[in-house]
Coordinates of C-alpha atoms in Angstrom, one line a residue:
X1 CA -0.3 -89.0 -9.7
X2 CA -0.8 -85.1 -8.9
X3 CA -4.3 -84.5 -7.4
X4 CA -5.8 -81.0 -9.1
X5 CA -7.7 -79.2 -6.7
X6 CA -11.0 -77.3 -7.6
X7 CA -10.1 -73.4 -8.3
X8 CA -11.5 -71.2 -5.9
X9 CA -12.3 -68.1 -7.8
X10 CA -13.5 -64.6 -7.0
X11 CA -15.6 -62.2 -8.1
X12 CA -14.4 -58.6 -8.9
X13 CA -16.4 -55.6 -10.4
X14 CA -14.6 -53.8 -13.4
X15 CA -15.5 -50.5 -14.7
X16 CA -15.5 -50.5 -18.2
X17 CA -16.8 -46.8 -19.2
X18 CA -15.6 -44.3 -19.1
X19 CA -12.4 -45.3 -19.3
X20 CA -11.1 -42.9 -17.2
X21 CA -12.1 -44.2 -14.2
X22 CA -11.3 -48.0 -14.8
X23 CA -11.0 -49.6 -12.1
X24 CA -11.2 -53.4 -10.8
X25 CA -12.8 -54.1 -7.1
X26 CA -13.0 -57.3 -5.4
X27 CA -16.6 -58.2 -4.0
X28 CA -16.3 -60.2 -0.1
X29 CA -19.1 -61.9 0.9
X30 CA -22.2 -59.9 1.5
X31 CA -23.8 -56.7 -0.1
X32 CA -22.4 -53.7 -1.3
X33 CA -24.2 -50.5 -2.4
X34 CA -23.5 -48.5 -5.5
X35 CA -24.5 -45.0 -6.1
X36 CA -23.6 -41.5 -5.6
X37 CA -24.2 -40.9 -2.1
X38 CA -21.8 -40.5 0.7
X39 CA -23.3 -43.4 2.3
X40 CA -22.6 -45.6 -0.9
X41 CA -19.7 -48.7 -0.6
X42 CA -18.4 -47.7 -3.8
X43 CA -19.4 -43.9 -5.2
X44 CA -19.4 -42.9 -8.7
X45 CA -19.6 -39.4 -9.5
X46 CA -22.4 -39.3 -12.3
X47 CA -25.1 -37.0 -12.0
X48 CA -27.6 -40.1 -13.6
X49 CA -26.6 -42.3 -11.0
X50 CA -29.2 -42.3 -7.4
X51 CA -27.3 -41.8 -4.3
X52 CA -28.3 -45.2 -3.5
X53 CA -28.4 -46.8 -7.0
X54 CA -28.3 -50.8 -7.0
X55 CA -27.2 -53.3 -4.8
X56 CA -25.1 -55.9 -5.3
X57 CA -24.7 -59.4 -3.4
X58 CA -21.9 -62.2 -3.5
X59 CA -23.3 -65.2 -2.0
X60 CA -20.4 -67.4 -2.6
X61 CA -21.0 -68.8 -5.5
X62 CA -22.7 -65.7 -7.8
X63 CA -23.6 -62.2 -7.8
X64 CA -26.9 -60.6 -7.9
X65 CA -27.6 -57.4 -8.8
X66 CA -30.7 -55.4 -7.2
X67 CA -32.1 -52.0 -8.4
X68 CA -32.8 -50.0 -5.2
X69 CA -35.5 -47.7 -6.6
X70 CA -33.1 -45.9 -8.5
X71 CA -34.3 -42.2 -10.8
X72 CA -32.9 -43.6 -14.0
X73 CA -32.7 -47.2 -13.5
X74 CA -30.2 -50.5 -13.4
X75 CA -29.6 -51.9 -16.6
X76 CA -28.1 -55.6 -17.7
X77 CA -27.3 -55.5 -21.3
X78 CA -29.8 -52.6 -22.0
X79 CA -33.1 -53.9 -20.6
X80 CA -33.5 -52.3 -17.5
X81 CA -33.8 -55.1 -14.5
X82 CA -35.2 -55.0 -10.9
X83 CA -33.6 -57.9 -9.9
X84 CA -30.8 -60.4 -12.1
X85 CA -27.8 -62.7 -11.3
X86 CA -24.8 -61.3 -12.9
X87 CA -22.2 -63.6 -15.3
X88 CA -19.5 -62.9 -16.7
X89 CA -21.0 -62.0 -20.2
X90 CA -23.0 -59.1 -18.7
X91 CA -23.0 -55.5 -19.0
X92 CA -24.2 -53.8 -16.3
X93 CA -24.9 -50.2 -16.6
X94 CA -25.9 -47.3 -14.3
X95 CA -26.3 -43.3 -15.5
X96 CA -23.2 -42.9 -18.1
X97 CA -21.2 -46.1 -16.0
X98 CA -20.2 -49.2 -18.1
X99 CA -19.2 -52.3 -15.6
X100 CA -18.7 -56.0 -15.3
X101 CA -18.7 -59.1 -13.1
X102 CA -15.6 -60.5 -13.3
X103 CA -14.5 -64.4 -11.7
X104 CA -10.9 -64.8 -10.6
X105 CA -8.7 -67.0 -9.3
X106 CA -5.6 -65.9 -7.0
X107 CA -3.3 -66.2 -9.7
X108 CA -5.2 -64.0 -11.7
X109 CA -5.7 -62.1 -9.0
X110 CA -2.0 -61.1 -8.5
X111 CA -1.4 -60.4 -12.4
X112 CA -4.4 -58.1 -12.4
X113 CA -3.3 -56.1 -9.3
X114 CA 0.6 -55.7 -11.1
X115 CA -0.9 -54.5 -13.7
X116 CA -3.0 -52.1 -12.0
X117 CA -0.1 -51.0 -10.1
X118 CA 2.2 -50.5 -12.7
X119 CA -0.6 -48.5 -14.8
X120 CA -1.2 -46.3 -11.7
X121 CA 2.3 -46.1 -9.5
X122 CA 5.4 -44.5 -9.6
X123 CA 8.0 -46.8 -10.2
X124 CA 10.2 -45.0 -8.0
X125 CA 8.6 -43.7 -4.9
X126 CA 6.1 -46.2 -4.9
X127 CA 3.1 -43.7 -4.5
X128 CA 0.3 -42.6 -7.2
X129 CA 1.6 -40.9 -10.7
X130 CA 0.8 -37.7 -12.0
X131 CA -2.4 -39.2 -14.3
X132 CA -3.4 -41.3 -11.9
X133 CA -3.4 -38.3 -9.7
X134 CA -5.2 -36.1 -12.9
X135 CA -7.7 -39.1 -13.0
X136 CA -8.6 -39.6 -9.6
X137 CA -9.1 -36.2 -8.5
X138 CA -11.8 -35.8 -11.1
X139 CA -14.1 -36.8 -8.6
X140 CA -12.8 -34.4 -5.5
X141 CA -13.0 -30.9 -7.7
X142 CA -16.7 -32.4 -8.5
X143 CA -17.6 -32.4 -5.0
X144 CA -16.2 -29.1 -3.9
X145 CA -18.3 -27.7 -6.5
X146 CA -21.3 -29.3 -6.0
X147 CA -21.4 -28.8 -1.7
X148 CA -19.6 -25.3 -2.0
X149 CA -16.4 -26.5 -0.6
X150 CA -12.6 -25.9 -0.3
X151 CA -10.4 -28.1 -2.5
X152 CA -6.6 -27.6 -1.7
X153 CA -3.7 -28.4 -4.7
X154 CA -0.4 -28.2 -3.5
X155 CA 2.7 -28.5 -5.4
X156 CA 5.7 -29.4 -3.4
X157 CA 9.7 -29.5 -4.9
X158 CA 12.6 -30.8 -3.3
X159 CA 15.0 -27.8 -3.0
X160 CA 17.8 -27.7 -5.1
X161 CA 17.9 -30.9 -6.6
X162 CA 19.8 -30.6 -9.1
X163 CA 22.8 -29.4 -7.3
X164 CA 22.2 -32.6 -5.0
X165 CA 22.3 -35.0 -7.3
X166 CA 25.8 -33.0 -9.5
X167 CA 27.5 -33.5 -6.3
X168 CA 25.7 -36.9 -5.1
X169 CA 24.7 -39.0 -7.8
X170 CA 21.7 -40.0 -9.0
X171 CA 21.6 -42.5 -6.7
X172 CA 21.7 -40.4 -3.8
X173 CA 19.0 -38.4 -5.7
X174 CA 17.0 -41.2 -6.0
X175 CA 16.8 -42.0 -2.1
X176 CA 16.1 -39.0 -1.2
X177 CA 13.0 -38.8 -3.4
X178 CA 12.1 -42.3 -1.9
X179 CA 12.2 -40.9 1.2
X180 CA 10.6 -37.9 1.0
X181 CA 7.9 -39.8 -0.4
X182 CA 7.6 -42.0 2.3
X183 CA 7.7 -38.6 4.6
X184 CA 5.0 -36.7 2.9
X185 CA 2.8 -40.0 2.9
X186 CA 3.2 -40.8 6.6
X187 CA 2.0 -37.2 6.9
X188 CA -0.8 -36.8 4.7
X189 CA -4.5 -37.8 5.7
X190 CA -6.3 -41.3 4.3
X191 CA -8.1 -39.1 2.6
X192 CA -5.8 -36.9 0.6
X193 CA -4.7 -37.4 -3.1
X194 CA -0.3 -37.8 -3.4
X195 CA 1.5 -38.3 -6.6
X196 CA 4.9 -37.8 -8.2
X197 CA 4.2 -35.2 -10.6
X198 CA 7.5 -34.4 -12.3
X199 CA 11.4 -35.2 -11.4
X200 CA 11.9 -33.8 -7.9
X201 CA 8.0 -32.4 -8.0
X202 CA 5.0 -34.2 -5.8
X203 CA 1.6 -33.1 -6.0
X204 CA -0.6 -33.2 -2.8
X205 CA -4.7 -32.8 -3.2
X206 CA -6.3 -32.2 0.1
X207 CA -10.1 -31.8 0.6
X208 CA -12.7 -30.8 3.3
X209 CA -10.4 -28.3 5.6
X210 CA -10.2 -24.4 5.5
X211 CA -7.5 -22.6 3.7
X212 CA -6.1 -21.8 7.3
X213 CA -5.7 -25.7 8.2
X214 CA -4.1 -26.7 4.5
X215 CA -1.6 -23.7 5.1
X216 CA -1.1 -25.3 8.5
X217 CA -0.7 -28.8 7.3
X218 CA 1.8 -28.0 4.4
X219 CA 3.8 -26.1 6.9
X220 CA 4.1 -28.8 9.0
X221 CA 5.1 -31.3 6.0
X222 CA 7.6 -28.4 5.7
X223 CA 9.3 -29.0 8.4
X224 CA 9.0 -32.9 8.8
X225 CA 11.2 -32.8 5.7
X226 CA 13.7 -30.1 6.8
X227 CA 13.7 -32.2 10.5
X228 CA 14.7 -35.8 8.6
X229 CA 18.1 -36.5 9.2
X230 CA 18.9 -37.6 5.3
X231 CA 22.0 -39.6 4.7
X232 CA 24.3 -40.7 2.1
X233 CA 27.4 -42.7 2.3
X234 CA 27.6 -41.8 6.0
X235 CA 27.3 -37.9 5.4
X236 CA 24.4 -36.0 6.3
X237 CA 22.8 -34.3 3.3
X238 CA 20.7 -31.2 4.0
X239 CA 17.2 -31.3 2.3
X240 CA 14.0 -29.0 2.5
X241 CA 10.9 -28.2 0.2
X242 CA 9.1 -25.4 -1.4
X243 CA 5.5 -25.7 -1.5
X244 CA 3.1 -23.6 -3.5
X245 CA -0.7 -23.9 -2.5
X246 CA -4.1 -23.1 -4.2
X247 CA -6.8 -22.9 -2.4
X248 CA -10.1 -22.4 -4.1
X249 CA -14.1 -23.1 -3.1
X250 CA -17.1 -24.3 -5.0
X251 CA -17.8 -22.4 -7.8
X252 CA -14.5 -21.5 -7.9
X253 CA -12.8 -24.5 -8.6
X254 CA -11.6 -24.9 -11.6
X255 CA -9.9 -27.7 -14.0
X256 CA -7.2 -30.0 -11.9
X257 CA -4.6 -28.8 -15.2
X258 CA -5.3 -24.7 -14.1
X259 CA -5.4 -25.4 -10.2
X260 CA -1.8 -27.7 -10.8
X261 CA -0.3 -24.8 -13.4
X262 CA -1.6 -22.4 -10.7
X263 CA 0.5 -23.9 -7.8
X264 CA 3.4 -24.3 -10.0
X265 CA 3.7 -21.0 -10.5
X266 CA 2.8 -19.8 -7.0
X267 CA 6.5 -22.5 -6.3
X268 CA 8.1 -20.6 -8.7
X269 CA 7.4 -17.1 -7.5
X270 CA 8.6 -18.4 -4.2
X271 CA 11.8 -19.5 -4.9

């Protein structure tokens, strides 16, 4: 006779609204602050939302939910709370964000996080896609705005592509863009935004330098890719990049679409 053991399941926190930002995050043991503040464990950028919104606190067994003195207030299922234990039936909501409580097991656990991926990867290189990329950096060009600092797009293209692959294969093509994606992420900071934007075209969001230091840290990227030794059926295949680079500042800043069409063009005027 097959004993069944007991699930052990696990909370996670989904954002339902906007949809934009979904997003599903596992809660550990312990507290975790919301809110807008730098200080925050997980940061929503919502001008209705207190730097240090709510808490909330897995005990092992069930979540709790705590407003921490918060302008606007907590809400569960539209009556605003001080202090609740969350189910799975609740809505939670702070300034414009929808979310809920949601109890997993592993197995559950797993299928959620392939789809996740799949919604949010590129099947290829294995790093973010170009709307994840439009999505997530949403929240970047909101903060260079509001502190009055430098947001840095860069578009990057591998050189001659199309050539490469005519004489290559698309296999070839295909590890190559593998690996310069590998390259590009082993040289970007935690902090920094990569995608896959189009074909043989990445996209590279950096944050909180000068102009002088992103110029400096795409030139280096540069040359880690013209460096790599690439290789293909035991011949050594010459690859390099073109990067064009926006830089802009607070006010400045514009829409992630302009700042991307911007750089695209500067990569076109260059070569």
């Amino acid at each position: 006779m097959e004993i069944l053991k007991p699930r052990t399941v696990h909370p996670h926190l989904i954002v339902l609204y906007p949809q934009s930002e979904f997003a599903e995050l596992p809660l550990e043991l312990g507290t975790v602050v919301l809110g807008r503040g730098q200080d925050a464990d997980i940061r929503f950028e919502d001008e209705m939302v207190s730097r240090r919104h709510c808490a909330l606190t897995f005990d092992g067994q069930r979540v709790t939910v705590e407003d921490l003195g918060s302008t606007n207030g907590t809400f569960v299922d539209g009556n605003y709370i001080h202090k609740q234990i969350l189910d799975s039936d609740n809505r939670l909501q702070i300034g414009k964000i929808v979310l809920k409580v949601a109890y997993k097991d592993q197995s559950e656990e797993a299928f959620s996080r392939e789809l996740y991926e799949a919604a949010t990867m590129d099947e290829l290189t294995g790093i973010l896609n170009s709307q994840a990329f439009m999505d997530r950096s949403a929240g970047e060009l909101v903060c260079a705005r509001r502190g009055d600092s430098f947001v840095h797009v860069a578009m990057i293209r591998v050189d001659e592509f199309k050539r490469l692959t005519e004489s290559c294969g698309e296999m070839c093509g295909d590890l190559i863009l593998k690996e310069v994606a590998r390259l590009l992420s082993d040289e970007k900071r935690d902090c920094d935004l990569l995608a896959r934007y189009e074909g043989e075209k990445f996209l590279l969001l950096m944050n909180g330098i000068s102009p002088e230091d992103a110029k400096k840290r795409a030139e280096k990227m540069r040359l880690v890719i013209e460096r790599h030794i690439f290789s293909w059926m035991d011949s050594r295949i010459p690859v390099t990049i073109s990067i064009g680079l926006v830089s802009r500042q607070g006010t400045e800043v514009t829409q992630i679409g302009e700042l991307i069409a911007e750089s695209d063009g500067l990569l076109n005027t260059a070569g």
